[in-house]
PDB file of C-alpha atoms and ligand atoms in Angstrom:
ATOM      1  CA  MET A 225     133.909  32.655 118.292  1.00  0.00           C
ATOM      2  CA  ALA A 226     131.016  30.660 119.763  1.00  0.00           C
ATOM      3  CA  ASN A 227     128.018  32.575 121.338  1.00  0.00           C
ATOM      4  CA  GLY A 228     127.138  29.432 123.337  1.00  0.00           C
ATOM      5  CA  ILE A 229     125.687  26.009 123.236  1.00  0.00           C
ATOM      6  CA  LEU A 230     122.242  25.043 121.873  1.00  0.00           C
ATOM      7  CA  LEU A 231     120.973  21.936 123.371  1.00  0.00           C
ATOM      8  CA  VAL A 232     118.581  20.009 120.980  1.00  0.00           C
ATOM      9  CA  LEU A 233     116.345  17.561 122.757  1.00  0.00           C
ATOM     10  CA  SER A 234     114.572  14.881 120.866  1.00  0.00           C
ATOM     11  CA  GLY A 235     112.129  12.593 122.560  1.00  0.00           C
ATOM     12  CA  PRO A 236     110.855   9.015 121.975  1.00  0.00           C
ATOM     13  CA  ASN A 237     110.476   7.591 118.483  1.00  0.00           C
ATOM     14  CA  LEU A 238     112.186  10.671 116.847  1.00  0.00           C
ATOM     15  CA  ASN A 239     115.100   8.209 116.026  1.00  0.00           C
ATOM     16  CA  LEU A 240     112.794   6.488 113.671  1.00  0.00           C
ATOM     17  CA  LEU A 241     112.059   9.693 111.507  1.00  0.00           C
ATOM     18  CA  GLY A 242     112.307   8.914 107.908  1.00  0.00           C
ATOM     19  CA  GLU A 243     110.720   5.430 108.372  1.00  0.00           C
ATOM     20  CA  ARG A 244     107.989   6.365 110.926  1.00  0.00           C
ATOM     21  CA  GLN A 245     104.683   7.516 109.431  1.00  0.00           C
ATOM     22  CA  PRO A 246     106.288   9.498 106.666  1.00  0.00           C
ATOM     23  CA  GLU A 247     102.876  10.840 105.654  1.00  0.00           C
ATOM     24  CA  VAL A 248     102.670  12.662 109.054  1.00  0.00           C
ATOM     25  CA  TYR A 249     106.424  13.414 109.707  1.00  0.00           C
ATOM     26  CA  GLY A 250     107.977  13.351 106.202  1.00  0.00           C
ATOM     27  CA  HIS A 251     110.912  11.589 104.806  1.00  0.00           C
ATOM     28  CA  ASP A 252     113.790  13.471 106.489  1.00  0.00           C
ATOM     29  CA  THR A 253     115.603  11.585 109.221  1.00  0.00           C
ATOM     30  CA  LEU A 254     116.643  13.063 112.596  1.00  0.00           C
ATOM     31  CA  ASP A 255     120.119  13.366 111.232  1.00  0.00           C
ATOM     32  CA  ASP A 256     118.657  15.554 108.362  1.00  0.00           C
ATOM     33  CA  HIS A 257     116.974  17.835 110.780  1.00  0.00           C
ATOM     34  CA  LEU A 258     120.097  18.091 112.911  1.00  0.00           C
ATOM     35  CA  ALA A 259     122.065  19.128 109.837  1.00  0.00           C
ATOM     36  CA  VAL A 260     119.622  21.977 109.176  1.00  0.00           C
ATOM     37  CA  VAL A 261     119.944  22.813 112.977  1.00  0.00           C
ATOM     38  CA  GLU A 262     123.665  22.876 112.940  1.00  0.00           C
ATOM     39  CA  ALA A 263     123.834  25.035 109.790  1.00  0.00           C
ATOM     40  CA  ALA A 264     121.484  27.524 111.015  1.00  0.00           C
ATOM     41  CA  ALA A 265     123.107  27.473 114.527  1.00  0.00           C
ATOM     42  CA  ALA A 266     126.595  27.948 113.023  1.00  0.00           C
ATOM     43  CA  ALA A 267     125.449  31.082 111.068  1.00  0.00           C
ATOM     44  CA  GLN A 268     124.404  32.507 114.596  1.00  0.00           C
ATOM     45  CA  GLY A 269     127.713  31.456 116.136  1.00  0.00           C
ATOM     46  CA  LEU A 270     126.134  28.795 118.266  1.00  0.00           C
ATOM     47  CA  ASP A 271     127.481  25.268 118.839  1.00  0.00           C
ATOM     48  CA  VAL A 272     124.937  22.402 118.864  1.00  0.00           C
ATOM     49  CA  GLU A 273     124.694  19.454 121.299  1.00  0.00           C
ATOM     50  CA  HIS A 274     121.908  16.733 120.658  1.00  0.00           C
ATOM     51  CA  VAL A 275     120.472  14.278 123.034  1.00  0.00           C
ATOM     52  CA  GLN A 276     117.829  11.838 121.611  1.00  0.00           C
ATOM     53  CA  SER A 277     116.276   9.432 124.099  1.00  0.00           C
ATOM     54  CA  ASN A 278     113.252   7.149 124.396  1.00  0.00           C
ATOM     55  CA  HIS A 279     113.486   7.484 128.141  1.00  0.00           C
ATOM     56  CA  GLU A 280     111.963  10.271 130.179  1.00  0.00           C
ATOM     57  CA  GLY A 281     114.551  10.325 132.840  1.00  0.00           C
ATOM     58  CA  GLU A 282     117.419  10.686 130.398  1.00  0.00           C
ATOM     59  CA  LEU A 283     115.825  13.764 128.991  1.00  0.00           C
ATOM     60  CA  VAL A 284     115.343  15.157 132.559  1.00  0.00           C
ATOM     61  CA  ASP A 285     119.012  14.541 133.067  1.00  0.00           C
ATOM     62  CA  ALA A 286     119.994  16.217 129.806  1.00  0.00           C
ATOM     63  CA  VAL A 287     118.056  19.443 130.843  1.00  0.00           C
ATOM     64  CA  HIS A 288     119.835  19.264 134.315  1.00  0.00           C
ATOM     65  CA  GLY A 289     123.077  18.995 132.470  1.00  0.00           C
ATOM     66  CA  ALA A 290     122.416  21.972 130.413  1.00  0.00           C
ATOM     67  CA  ARG A 291     121.841  24.275 133.505  1.00  0.00           C
ATOM     68  CA  GLY A 292     124.472  26.836 133.834  1.00  0.00           C
ATOM     69  CA  ARG A 293     126.297  25.590 130.651  1.00  0.00           C
ATOM     70  CA  CYS A 294     124.107  25.924 127.692  1.00  0.00           C
ATOM     71  CA  SER A 295     122.567  29.084 126.229  1.00  0.00           C
ATOM     72  CA  ALA A 296     119.287  27.694 125.038  1.00  0.00           C
ATOM     73  CA  ILE A 297     117.249  24.566 124.435  1.00  0.00           C
ATOM     74  CA  LEU A 298     115.308  23.505 121.291  1.00  0.00           C
ATOM     75  CA  VAL A 299     112.937  20.671 122.148  1.00  0.00           C
ATOM     76  CA  ASN A 300     110.815  18.177 120.371  1.00  0.00           C
ATOM     77  CA  LEU A 301     109.805  15.891 123.117  1.00  0.00           C
ATOM     78  CA  GLY A 302     107.672  13.570 120.781  1.00  0.00           C
ATOM     79  CA  ALA A 303     104.721  12.015 122.573  1.00  0.00           C
ATOM     80  CA  LEU A 304     106.192  13.036 126.049  1.00  0.00           C
ATOM     81  CA  THR A 305     105.171  16.512 125.015  1.00  0.00           C
ATOM     82  CA  HIS A 306     101.672  15.499 126.179  1.00  0.00           C
ATOM     83  CA  TYR A 307     102.208  14.214 129.608  1.00  0.00           C
ATOM     84  CA  ALA A 308     106.012  14.408 130.946  1.00  0.00           C
ATOM     85  CA  TRP A 309     105.531  16.748 133.834  1.00  0.00           C
ATOM     86  CA  SER A 310     108.973  15.820 134.878  1.00  0.00           C
ATOM     87  CA  VAL A 311     110.484  17.290 131.880  1.00  0.00           C
ATOM     88  CA  HIS A 312     108.201  20.364 132.234  1.00  0.00           C
ATOM     89  CA  ASP A 313     109.701  20.850 135.738  1.00  0.00           C
ATOM     90  CA  ALA A 314     113.320  20.382 134.626  1.00  0.00           C
ATOM     91  CA  LEU A 315     112.713  23.028 131.827  1.00  0.00           C
ATOM     92  CA  ALA A 316     111.282  25.306 134.373  1.00  0.00           C
ATOM     93  CA  ALA A 317     114.609  25.070 136.229  1.00  0.00           C
ATOM     94  CA  PHE A 318     116.477  25.990 133.036  1.00  0.00           C
ATOM     95  CA  GLU A 319     117.454  29.741 132.955  1.00  0.00           C
ATOM     96  CA  GLY A 320     117.682  30.279 129.081  1.00  0.00           C
ATOM     97  CA  PRO A 321     115.334  30.448 126.262  1.00  0.00           C
ATOM     98  CA  VAL A 322     113.348  27.178 125.392  1.00  0.00           C
ATOM     99  CA  VAL A 323     111.840  26.833 121.963  1.00  0.00           C
ATOM    100  CA  GLU A 324     109.407  23.971 121.296  1.00  0.00           C
ATOM    101  CA  VAL A 325     109.187  22.280 117.840  1.00  0.00           C
ATOM    102  CA  HIS A 326     106.822  19.762 116.230  1.00  0.00           C
ATOM    103  CA  LEU A 327     107.062  18.496 112.828  1.00  0.00           C
ATOM    104  CA  SER A 328     103.254  18.005 112.660  1.00  0.00           C
ATOM    105  CA  THR A 329     100.444  20.056 114.038  1.00  0.00           C
ATOM    106  CA  PRO A 330      99.533  18.298 117.310  1.00  0.00           C
ATOM    107  CA  ALA A 331      96.582  20.624 117.807  1.00  0.00           C
ATOM    108  CA  ALA A 332      94.968  19.323 114.581  1.00  0.00           C
ATOM    109  CA  ARG A 333      95.296  15.692 115.526  1.00  0.00           C
ATOM    110  CA  GLU A 334      94.010  13.364 118.202  1.00  0.00           C
ATOM    111  CA  PRO A 335      92.504  15.164 121.358  1.00  0.00           C
ATOM    112  CA  TRP A 336      95.340  13.733 123.586  1.00  0.00           C
ATOM    113  CA  ARG A 337      97.928  15.528 121.553  1.00  0.00           C
ATOM    114  CA  HIS A 338      96.298  18.841 122.135  1.00  0.00           C
ATOM    115  CA  THR A 339      97.929  19.518 125.459  1.00  0.00           C
ATOM    116  CA  SER A 340     101.638  20.334 125.643  1.00  0.00           C
ATOM    117  CA  VAL A 341     103.213  20.223 129.033  1.00  0.00           C
ATOM    118  CA  VAL A 342     106.358  21.974 127.307  1.00  0.00           C
ATOM    119  CA  ALA A 343     104.299  25.018 126.112  1.00  0.00           C
ATOM    120  CA  PRO A 344     103.982  26.474 129.585  1.00  0.00           C
ATOM    121  CA  VAL A 345     107.727  26.580 130.151  1.00  0.00           C
ATOM    122  CA  ALA A 346     108.724  27.297 126.461  1.00  0.00           C
ATOM    123  CA  ASP A 347     109.140  30.853 125.095  1.00  0.00           C
ATOM    124  CA  GLY A 348     107.378  29.817 121.898  1.00  0.00           C
ATOM    125  CA  THR A 349     106.173  26.868 119.792  1.00  0.00           C
ATOM    126  CA  ILE A 350     106.759  26.216 116.177  1.00  0.00           C
ATOM    127  CA  ALA A 351     104.484  23.346 114.817  1.00  0.00           C
ATOM    128  CA  GLY A 352     103.326  22.056 111.432  1.00  0.00           C
ATOM    129  CA  LEU A 353     106.132  23.350 109.262  1.00  0.00           C
ATOM    130  CA  GLY A 354     107.986  20.183 108.936  1.00  0.00           C
ATOM    131  CA  ALA A 355     111.807  20.542 108.551  1.00  0.00           C
ATOM    132  CA  GLU A 356     111.462  24.265 108.132  1.00  0.00           C
ATOM    133  CA  GLY A 357     110.308  24.516 111.769  1.00  0.00           C
ATOM    134  CA  TYR A 358     113.786  23.417 112.991  1.00  0.00           C
ATOM    135  CA  ARG A 359     115.428  26.185 111.075  1.00  0.00           C
ATOM    136  CA  LEU A 360     112.907  28.768 112.192  1.00  0.00           C
ATOM    137  CA  ALA A 361     113.429  27.518 115.876  1.00  0.00           C
ATOM    138  CA  VAL A 362     117.090  28.236 115.667  1.00  0.00           C
ATOM    139  CA  GLU A 363     116.287  31.732 114.380  1.00  0.00           C
ATOM    140  CA  ALA A 364     113.852  32.126 117.262  1.00  0.00           C
ATOM    141  CA  VAL A 365     116.486  30.981 119.605  1.00  0.00           C
ATOM    142  CA  ALA A 366     119.127  33.531 118.291  1.00  0.00           C
ATOM    143  CA  THR A 367     116.491  36.299 118.476  1.00  0.00           C
ATOM    144  CA  LEU A 368     115.626  35.389 122.044  1.00  0.00           C
ATOM    145  CA  LEU A 369     119.337  35.261 123.102  1.00  0.00           C
ATOM    146  CA  ALA A 370     119.950  38.772 121.319  1.00  0.00           C
ATOM    147  CA  ARG A 371     117.261  40.365 123.662  1.00  0.00           C
TER     148      ARG A 371
HETATM  149  C1  LIG B1502     105.607  15.216 117.369  1.00  0.00           C
HETATM  150  C2  LIG B1502     104.164  15.253 117.758  1.00  0.00           C
HETATM  151  C3  LIG B1502     103.816  14.347 118.867  1.00  0.00           C
HETATM  152  O1  LIG B1502     102.458  14.313 119.107  1.00  0.00           O
HETATM  153  C4  LIG B1502     104.349  12.875 118.485  1.00  0.00           C
HETATM  154  O2  LIG B1502     104.027  11.939 119.573  1.00  0.00           O
HETATM  155  C5  LIG B1502     105.616  12.689 118.082  1.00  0.00           C
HETATM  156  C6  LIG B1502     106.088  13.872 117.082  1.00  0.00           C
HETATM  157  C7  LIG B1502     105.885  16.086 116.069  1.00  0.00           C
HETATM  158  O3  LIG B1502     107.093  16.461 115.918  1.00  0.00           O
HETATM  159  O4  LIG B1502     105.040  16.390 115.303  1.00  0.00           O
HETATM  160  O5  LIG B1502     106.413  11.922 118.277  1.00  0.00           O
HETATM  161  O6  LIG B1502     106.302  15.790 118.495  1.00  0.00           O
END
């Protein structure tokens, strides 16, 4: 019996994970991370939907499509994390828990990565734990949904 749908949102360039700067983001592909999310979500009775886009508006549309339909959102917006206020506003209009994930630790990198426009509308952020962060984010979603 499903406890709801978890929308996983992946922003620009995350489709290149595994090939892209492996010294920063690791060798796992986005599909590898999704497999982790799906296993963790299944254990919590959650179904997973995934949207990856390199286009800001498509991510806004995906959040709109989740309203009233999905239970929670797990989001790694890639570089849009740092300036996509349209996605911030869309997430602010989503009623369920939002958990932000980053493979790397943006706060320890270039100054332009230190601001997240997602963080003010997220219930929490997990950063710097690589693939493990995705599993922990699902646990966080389940904890928040149980409240
Ligand atoms: C990222 C961090 C962002 O700064 C970067 O632009 C990414 C990936 C991460 O998962 O560490 O594309 O969100």
